[in-house]
Short mmCIF file of C-alpha atoms and ligand atoms in Angstrom, two decimals:
data_model
loop_
_atom_site.label_atom_id
_atom_site.label_comp_id
_atom_site.label_asym_id
_atom_site.label_seq_id
_atom_site.Cartn_x
_atom_site.Cartn_y
_atom_site.Cartn_z
CA UNK X 6 4.18 130.34 -33.19
CA UNK X 7 7.56 129.91 -34.90
CA UNK X 8 10.51 132.06 -34.31
CA UNK X 9 10.08 133.24 -38.02
CA UNK X 10 6.78 135.06 -37.39
CA UNK X 11 7.14 138.69 -38.66
CA UNK X 12 6.23 141.49 -36.16
CA UNK X 13 3.44 142.47 -38.52
CA UNK X 14 1.83 139.07 -38.58
CA UNK X 15 2.24 138.97 -34.85
CA UNK X 16 0.07 142.12 -34.75
CA UNK X 17 -2.77 140.11 -36.41
CA UNK X 18 -5.94 139.47 -34.64
CA UNK X 19 -7.57 136.57 -36.52
CA UNK X 20 -11.15 136.39 -36.86
CA UNK X 21 -12.85 133.44 -34.95
CA UNK X 22 -15.28 131.81 -37.21
CA UNK X 23 -18.46 130.05 -35.90
CA UNK X 24 -18.02 126.26 -35.12
CA UNK X 25 -18.20 124.18 -38.16
CA UNK X 26 -18.73 120.58 -36.88
CA UNK X 27 -17.66 117.98 -39.52
CA UNK X 28 -20.56 115.49 -38.41
CA UNK X 29 -24.19 116.39 -39.12
CA UNK X 30 -25.34 115.84 -35.55
CA UNK X 31 -26.31 119.36 -34.99
CA UNK X 32 -29.12 121.55 -36.04
CA UNK X 33 -26.78 124.41 -37.28
CA UNK X 34 -28.20 127.84 -36.43
CA UNK X 35 -24.70 129.44 -35.58
CA UNK X 36 -23.15 131.02 -38.87
CA UNK X 37 -26.16 132.30 -40.63
CA UNK X 38 -26.20 129.84 -43.64
CA UNK X 39 -29.20 129.20 -45.66
CA UNK X 40 -31.24 126.11 -44.58
CA UNK X 41 -31.91 125.50 -48.24
CA UNK X 42 -29.73 124.18 -51.03
CA UNK X 43 -28.62 126.49 -53.83
CA UNK X 44 -30.94 127.12 -56.85
CA UNK X 45 -31.32 124.00 -59.17
CA UNK X 46 -29.87 126.39 -61.87
CA UNK X 47 -26.56 126.28 -59.83
CA UNK X 48 -26.43 122.43 -60.06
CA UNK X 49 -26.98 122.55 -63.91
CA UNK X 50 -24.42 125.20 -64.24
CA UNK X 51 -21.59 123.42 -62.38
CA UNK X 52 -21.70 120.36 -64.71
CA UNK X 53 -19.05 117.54 -65.19
CA UNK X 54 -17.78 119.24 -68.42
CA UNK X 55 -17.06 122.25 -66.28
CA UNK X 56 -15.35 120.33 -63.71
CA UNK X 57 -13.20 118.88 -66.54
CA UNK X 58 -12.05 122.33 -67.27
CA UNK X 59 -10.65 122.97 -63.96
CA UNK X 60 -7.04 122.38 -65.51
CA UNK X 61 -7.48 126.05 -66.89
CA UNK X 62 -7.36 129.36 -64.80
CA UNK X 63 -10.59 131.14 -64.00
CA UNK X 64 -11.29 134.45 -65.75
CA UNK X 65 -9.65 137.08 -63.56
CA UNK X 66 -11.91 139.71 -64.55
CA UNK X 67 -14.93 137.57 -63.49
CA UNK X 68 -16.75 139.12 -66.64
CA UNK X 69 -19.75 136.62 -66.93
CA UNK X 70 -20.43 136.91 -63.25
CA UNK X 71 -19.96 140.58 -63.08
CA UNK X 72 -22.33 141.15 -66.09
CA UNK X 73 -24.86 139.13 -64.53
CA UNK X 74 -24.75 141.07 -61.19
CA UNK X 75 -24.58 144.40 -62.83
CA UNK X 76 -27.92 143.40 -64.97
CA UNK X 77 -29.53 142.21 -61.68
CA UNK X 78 -28.87 145.57 -59.98
CA UNK X 79 -29.16 147.96 -63.03
CA UNK X 80 -25.42 149.05 -62.93
CA UNK X 81 -22.61 148.77 -65.45
CA UNK X 82 -20.03 146.08 -65.26
CA UNK X 83 -17.61 148.78 -64.41
CA UNK X 84 -19.47 149.24 -61.09
CA UNK X 85 -18.84 145.77 -59.99
CA UNK X 86 -16.13 143.63 -58.44
CA UNK X 87 -16.49 139.81 -57.35
CA UNK X 88 -14.35 138.12 -54.85
CA UNK X 89 -13.66 135.06 -52.79
CA UNK X 90 -16.69 135.86 -50.34
CA UNK X 91 -17.38 139.40 -49.34
CA UNK X 92 -14.73 138.86 -46.57
CA UNK X 93 -12.07 139.24 -49.29
CA UNK X 94 -14.03 142.36 -50.79
CA UNK X 95 -13.89 143.75 -47.50
CA UNK X 96 -10.21 143.11 -46.98
CA UNK X 97 -9.68 144.81 -50.36
CA UNK X 98 -11.60 147.88 -49.25
CA UNK X 99 -9.73 148.32 -45.92
CA UNK X 100 -6.49 147.88 -47.91
CA UNK X 101 -7.67 150.38 -50.55
CA UNK X 102 -9.36 153.02 -48.48
CA UNK X 103 -7.57 152.91 -45.03
CA UNK X 104 -4.08 153.53 -44.10
CA UNK X 105 -1.62 156.20 -43.29
CA UNK X 106 -3.64 159.38 -42.47
CA UNK X 107 -6.93 157.63 -43.01
CA UNK X 108 -8.51 155.66 -40.29
CA UNK X 109 -11.74 153.71 -40.01
CA UNK X 110 -14.77 154.12 -37.83
CA UNK X 111 -17.30 151.43 -37.00
CA UNK X 112 -19.64 150.50 -34.28
CA UNK X 113 -18.48 148.72 -30.90
CA UNK X 114 -20.98 146.01 -31.63
CA UNK X 115 -20.66 144.73 -35.24
CA UNK X 116 -19.10 142.17 -37.47
CA UNK X 117 -15.93 140.92 -35.83
CA UNK X 118 -14.01 140.81 -39.28
CA UNK X 119 -13.58 144.47 -39.28
CA UNK X 120 -11.23 144.17 -36.21
CA UNK X 121 -9.27 141.58 -38.05
CA UNK X 122 -8.66 144.02 -40.84
CA UNK X 123 -7.73 146.81 -38.51
CA UNK X 124 -5.05 144.61 -37.12
CA UNK X 125 -3.90 142.91 -40.40
CA UNK X 126 -3.34 146.42 -41.98
CA UNK X 127 -2.36 148.28 -39.00
CA UNK X 128 -5.10 150.76 -39.55
CA UNK X 129 -6.28 153.23 -36.74
CA UNK X 130 -9.88 152.46 -35.68
CA UNK X 131 -12.61 154.38 -33.90
CA UNK X 132 -15.34 152.18 -32.38
CA UNK X 133 -18.48 154.27 -31.89
CA UNK X 134 -20.98 152.75 -29.24
CA UNK X 135 -24.36 151.76 -30.57
CA UNK X 136 -27.18 153.34 -28.61
CA UNK X 137 -28.70 151.76 -25.49
CA UNK X 138 -31.19 149.93 -27.72
CA UNK X 139 -28.53 148.92 -30.13
CA UNK X 140 -29.41 151.30 -32.87
CA UNK X 141 -26.85 153.14 -34.88
CA UNK X 142 -26.81 156.99 -34.78
CA UNK X 143 -25.22 158.25 -38.03
CA UNK X 144 -24.78 161.75 -36.33
CA UNK X 145 -21.93 160.01 -34.41
CA UNK X 146 -20.01 159.53 -37.76
CA UNK X 147 -20.46 162.75 -39.39
CA UNK X 148 -17.35 164.40 -38.17
CA UNK X 149 -15.09 161.58 -38.56
CA UNK X 150 -12.73 162.08 -41.55
CA UNK X 151 -11.73 158.64 -42.39
CA UNK X 152 -13.42 155.80 -43.89
CA UNK X 153 -16.67 154.47 -42.44
CA UNK X 154 -17.82 150.80 -42.34
CA UNK X 155 -21.43 150.12 -41.56
CA UNK X 156 -23.03 146.67 -41.70
CA UNK X 157 -26.55 147.00 -42.68
CA UNK X 158 -28.58 145.25 -41.20
CA UNK X 159 -25.93 145.01 -38.40
CA UNK X 160 -24.57 141.70 -37.08
CA UNK X 161 -25.05 140.29 -34.50
CA UNK X 162 -28.03 142.59 -33.77
CA UNK X 163 -29.83 142.16 -37.08
CA UNK X 164 -30.88 145.89 -36.68
CA UNK X 165 -31.11 147.99 -39.94
CA UNK X 166 -30.15 151.74 -40.48
CA UNK X 167 -32.68 153.45 -42.75
CA UNK X 168 -31.20 154.50 -46.11
CA UNK X 169 -32.21 158.00 -45.70
CA UNK X 170 -29.56 158.29 -42.73
CA UNK X 171 -26.83 156.81 -44.79
CA UNK X 172 -27.42 159.30 -47.48
CA UNK X 173 -27.07 161.99 -44.91
CA UNK X 174 -23.75 160.59 -44.13
CA UNK X 175 -22.81 160.28 -47.73
CA UNK X 176 -23.70 163.86 -48.27
CA UNK X 177 -21.90 165.30 -45.12
CA UNK X 178 -18.47 164.60 -46.52
CA UNK X 179 -18.01 163.60 -50.23
CA UNK X 180 -14.23 163.15 -49.30
CA UNK X 181 -14.74 159.99 -47.22
CA UNK X 182 -15.68 156.53 -48.42
CA UNK X 183 -18.73 154.81 -46.70
CA UNK X 184 -18.67 151.21 -47.12
CA UNK X 185 -22.16 149.60 -46.30
CA UNK X 186 -21.74 145.81 -45.84
CA UNK X 187 -25.11 144.61 -47.04
CA UNK X 188 -24.45 140.66 -46.18
CA UNK X 189 -28.06 140.52 -44.90
CA UNK X 190 -29.98 143.08 -46.82
CA UNK X 191 -31.98 140.55 -48.82
CA UNK X 192 -33.85 139.45 -45.63
CA UNK X 193 -35.76 142.83 -45.50
CA UNK X 194 -33.77 145.82 -45.07
CA UNK X 195 -33.49 148.74 -47.54
CA UNK X 196 -30.50 148.58 -49.74
CA UNK X 197 -28.11 151.29 -50.54
CA UNK X 198 -27.42 149.96 -54.27
CA UNK X 199 -29.83 152.58 -55.72
CA UNK X 200 -27.46 155.33 -54.32
CA UNK X 201 -24.39 153.96 -56.09
CA UNK X 202 -25.08 156.05 -59.18
CA UNK X 203 -25.53 159.24 -57.09
CA UNK X 204 -22.60 159.07 -54.86
CA UNK X 205 -19.03 158.50 -55.81
CA UNK X 206 -17.89 157.79 -52.22
CA UNK X 207 -20.32 154.70 -51.53
CA UNK X 208 -19.17 151.18 -51.86
CA UNK X 209 -21.89 148.54 -51.11
CA UNK X 210 -20.78 144.97 -50.38
CA UNK X 211 -22.88 141.75 -50.69
CA UNK X 212 -22.61 138.12 -50.56
CA UNK X 213 -24.10 134.93 -51.96
CA UNK X 214 -23.28 133.30 -48.76
CA UNK X 215 -26.57 133.79 -47.04
CA UNK X 216 -29.50 134.77 -49.26
CA UNK X 217 -28.33 132.75 -52.17
CA UNK X 218 -27.37 129.51 -50.27
CA UNK X 219 -23.70 129.66 -51.49
CA UNK X 220 -21.66 130.04 -48.37
CA UNK X 221 -19.40 127.14 -49.49
CA UNK X 222 -19.09 128.70 -53.02
CA UNK X 223 -17.40 131.77 -51.54
CA UNK X 224 -18.85 134.56 -53.75
CA UNK X 225 -18.99 138.20 -52.58
CA UNK X 226 -19.20 141.32 -54.54
CA UNK X 227 -19.15 144.99 -54.22
CA UNK X 228 -21.00 147.69 -56.09
CA UNK X 229 -19.71 151.21 -56.50
CA UNK X 230 -18.45 154.13 -58.65
CA UNK X 231 -16.06 152.74 -61.25
CA UNK X 232 -13.08 154.57 -59.67
CA UNK X 233 -13.73 152.76 -56.40
CA UNK X 234 -14.04 149.51 -58.09
CA UNK X 235 -10.74 150.21 -60.00
CA UNK X 236 -9.12 150.84 -56.70
CA UNK X 237 -10.36 147.48 -55.43
CA UNK X 238 -8.97 145.87 -58.45
CA UNK X 239 -5.55 147.41 -57.82
CA UNK X 240 -5.51 145.56 -54.56
CA UNK X 241 -7.04 142.44 -55.99
CA UNK X 242 -4.46 142.09 -58.59
CA UNK X 243 -1.76 142.55 -56.20
CA UNK X 244 -2.90 139.74 -53.95
CA UNK X 245 -4.93 137.10 -55.85
CA UNK X 246 -5.88 137.82 -59.42
CA UNK X 247 -7.74 134.58 -59.86
CA UNK X 248 -9.56 134.81 -56.49
CA UNK X 249 -12.84 133.51 -57.69
CA UNK X 250 -12.71 129.88 -58.81
CA UNK X 251 -14.15 128.67 -62.18
CA UNK X 252 -17.01 126.81 -60.61
CA UNK X 253 -18.02 129.51 -58.31
CA UNK X 254 -18.13 131.92 -61.16
CA UNK X 255 -20.57 129.75 -62.90
CA UNK X 256 -22.53 129.13 -59.56
CA UNK X 257 -22.79 132.72 -58.82
CA UNK X 258 -24.00 133.78 -62.15
CA UNK X 259 -26.75 130.96 -62.15
CA UNK X 260 -27.70 132.00 -58.63
CA UNK X 261 -28.10 135.67 -59.54
CA UNK X 262 -30.19 134.95 -62.57
CA UNK X 263 -32.61 132.77 -60.62
CA UNK X 264 -34.67 135.60 -59.26
CA UNK X 265 -37.78 133.41 -58.49
CA UNK X 266 -35.86 130.79 -56.46
CA UNK X 267 -34.01 133.72 -54.54
CA UNK X 268 -37.23 135.52 -53.68
CA UNK X 269 -39.14 132.34 -52.57
CA UNK X 270 -36.09 131.39 -50.23
CA UNK X 271 -35.84 134.81 -48.74
CA UNK X 272 -39.63 135.01 -48.03
CA UNK X 273 -39.55 131.73 -46.17
CA UNK X 274 -36.75 132.85 -43.96
CA UNK X 275 -38.68 136.10 -43.21
CA UNK X 276 -41.87 134.03 -42.36
CA UNK X 277 -39.71 131.71 -40.21
CA UNK X 278 -38.26 134.75 -38.61
CA UNK X 279 -41.69 136.17 -37.71
CA UNK X 280 -42.59 132.85 -36.52
CA UNK X 281 -39.57 132.31 -34.21
CA UNK X 282 -39.53 135.74 -32.85
CA UNK X 283 -43.25 135.26 -31.62
CA UNK X 284 -42.38 131.98 -30.21
CA UNK X 285 -39.42 133.21 -28.28
CA UNK X 286 -41.44 136.33 -27.02
CA UNK X 287 -43.97 134.02 -25.69
CA UNK X 288 -41.30 132.38 -23.65
CA UNK X 289 -40.33 135.58 -22.14
CA UNK X 290 -37.33 136.42 -24.47
CA UNK X 291 -36.47 139.98 -25.60
CA UNK X 292 -35.78 139.78 -29.34
CA UNK X 293 -34.15 142.69 -31.20
CA UNK X 294 -36.09 143.86 -34.31
CA UNK X 295 -34.23 142.01 -37.03
CA UNK X 296 -34.06 142.36 -40.72
CA UNK X 297 -31.60 139.66 -41.09
CA UNK X 298 -31.71 135.75 -41.29
CA UNK X 299 -31.03 135.61 -37.56
CA UNK X 300 -32.36 136.90 -34.46
CA UNK X 301 -30.45 138.20 -31.36
CA UNK X 302 -32.42 137.27 -28.25
CA UNK X 303 -32.03 137.18 -24.47
CA UNK X 304 -33.97 135.87 -21.54
CA UNK X 305 -33.84 136.84 -17.91
CA UNK X 306 -34.27 133.17 -16.86
CA UNK X 307 -31.16 131.80 -18.43
CA UNK X 308 -27.71 133.66 -19.20
CA UNK X 309 -26.46 133.65 -22.91
CA UNK X 310 -23.60 131.38 -22.05
CA UNK X 311 -25.65 128.85 -20.49
CA UNK X 312 -28.36 128.75 -23.22
CA UNK X 313 -25.67 128.46 -25.72
CA UNK X 314 -24.05 125.30 -23.79
CA UNK X 315 -27.38 123.69 -23.06
CA UNK X 316 -28.61 123.94 -26.49
CA UNK X 317 -25.41 122.59 -27.62
CA UNK X 318 -25.85 119.45 -25.35
CA UNK X 319 -29.42 119.25 -26.92
CA UNK X 320 -27.81 119.09 -30.50
CA UNK X 321 -28.47 122.68 -31.49
CA UNK X 322 -25.67 125.15 -32.30
CA UNK X 323 -26.28 128.77 -31.77
CA UNK X 324 -23.77 131.59 -31.49
CA UNK X 325 -22.80 133.30 -28.25
CA UNK X 326 -20.40 136.32 -27.91
CA UNK X 327 -18.56 136.57 -24.71
CA UNK X 328 -18.34 140.23 -25.09
CA UNK X 329 -19.51 143.36 -23.03
CA UNK X 330 -22.99 144.59 -23.71
CA UNK X 331 -24.03 141.44 -25.53
CA UNK X 332 -23.07 138.56 -23.19
CA UNK X 333 -26.77 137.89 -22.20
CA UNK X 334 -27.77 137.26 -25.75
CA UNK X 335 -27.48 134.45 -28.33
CA UNK X 336 -27.57 134.78 -32.01
CA UNK X 337 -29.88 132.40 -33.68
CA UNK X 338 -29.90 131.78 -37.35
CA UNK X 339 -33.33 131.41 -38.85
CA UNK X 340 -33.52 127.84 -40.53
CA UNK X 341 -36.34 125.78 -41.84
CA UNK X 342 -39.61 125.69 -39.88
CA UNK X 343 -38.94 122.17 -38.59
CA UNK X 344 -35.35 123.51 -37.32
CA UNK X 345 -36.97 126.44 -35.56
CA UNK X 346 -39.69 124.15 -34.15
CA UNK X 347 -37.02 121.93 -32.57
CA UNK X 348 -35.17 125.02 -31.23
CA UNK X 349 -38.27 126.46 -29.54
CA UNK X 350 -39.15 123.02 -28.10
CA UNK X 351 -35.54 122.79 -26.71
CA UNK X 352 -35.82 126.17 -25.22
CA UNK X 353 -39.15 125.43 -23.67
CA UNK X 354 -37.72 122.45 -21.95
CA UNK X 355 -34.53 124.22 -20.95
CA UNK X 356 -36.51 127.28 -19.30
CA UNK X 357 -39.22 125.33 -17.82
CA UNK X 358 -39.65 126.02 -14.14
CA UNK X 359 -37.09 128.93 -14.14
C1 PLP A 10 -21.23 136.60 -43.39
C2 PLP A 10 -20.98 138.11 -43.47
C3 PLP A 10 -20.00 138.59 -44.33
C4 PLP A 10 -19.15 137.82 -45.34
O1 PLP A 10 -19.46 136.64 -45.70
P1 PLP A 10 -18.77 135.89 -47.03
O2 PLP A 10 -19.27 134.60 -46.77
O3 PLP A 10 -17.29 136.09 -46.85
O4 PLP A 10 -19.28 136.55 -48.34
C5 PLP A 10 -19.76 139.91 -44.34
N1 PLP A 10 -20.33 140.67 -43.47
C6 PLP A 10 -21.18 140.29 -42.66
C7 PLP A 10 -21.77 141.22 -41.66
C8 PLP A 10 -21.34 138.97 -42.52
O5 PLP A 10 -22.23 138.50 -41.51
#
């Protein structure tokens, strides 16, 4: 740390991303990327001619991308904002809808990036414990007057809240913004997007990083009432007006238009999740009911930390959180069938005789 660091930056609590090894030695099941390449349409869209145009700025309004997203979800372009990953969109939302007099509430076990936003923007946070079985009770949030953020499905548990519960939350107080982070919704949870037209206090964020195989493209978006989107744009144009680069604008639009490829890859992930869950349960694991492209699992025979370390020695990366309540678990991204077979075989060897 330099002696020039501001007190505000000193209070930051930077997010710790999952390991990103530079070599390809590992079977990478630690950051919930897709095991598949992006749609072939993406490769066509990002042509050499388009690369040559990089001397020009990107469209700050993201018009073509937002139009494609709006069309896909049956909304108007005024209901969409795109960003450099949904992390950026979430940051815009924390800046726009939390602050002096308006705190934020989220689950004690959820996406770690929310804590980073709380520290960055100096927002007061209420962390509401998930139930013993890791389900989220919306009742706990009803009386909270500030902004509510719910990852649905949640990370790292993979568990989903029914949309009917979120509807109750939206209705209980129309003067409070509810942000639903749907980073994993495409893998089998019910989406709140159809509620966007009904509720002016709902903001849904999604990402192309997981279900559309574009983690490296950094494309996220939010859907909401046009006034909420306007507020997010106010923050965006104060921070980074050209936040989505030219190539990602093209890649994102092409990905969102290739419905068939998207459906097929989500379906494969779901099938592999069912297979992996069964195989882990056969080995005596407890696996939380997942609606995402990962499973959260624990075994009485091996601690989470040891399983993480031994798998790494065997060339398989999973995610382990050294945190109360979830220390016994590892989070395993659902990859290709071959990757999951290698994982299960490795676990079989590691737990044999225990
Ligand atoms: C991965 C993830 C995101 C953000 O991903 P981006 O790559 O920034 O779009 C947001 N929320 C949750 C819960 C995630 O797991």
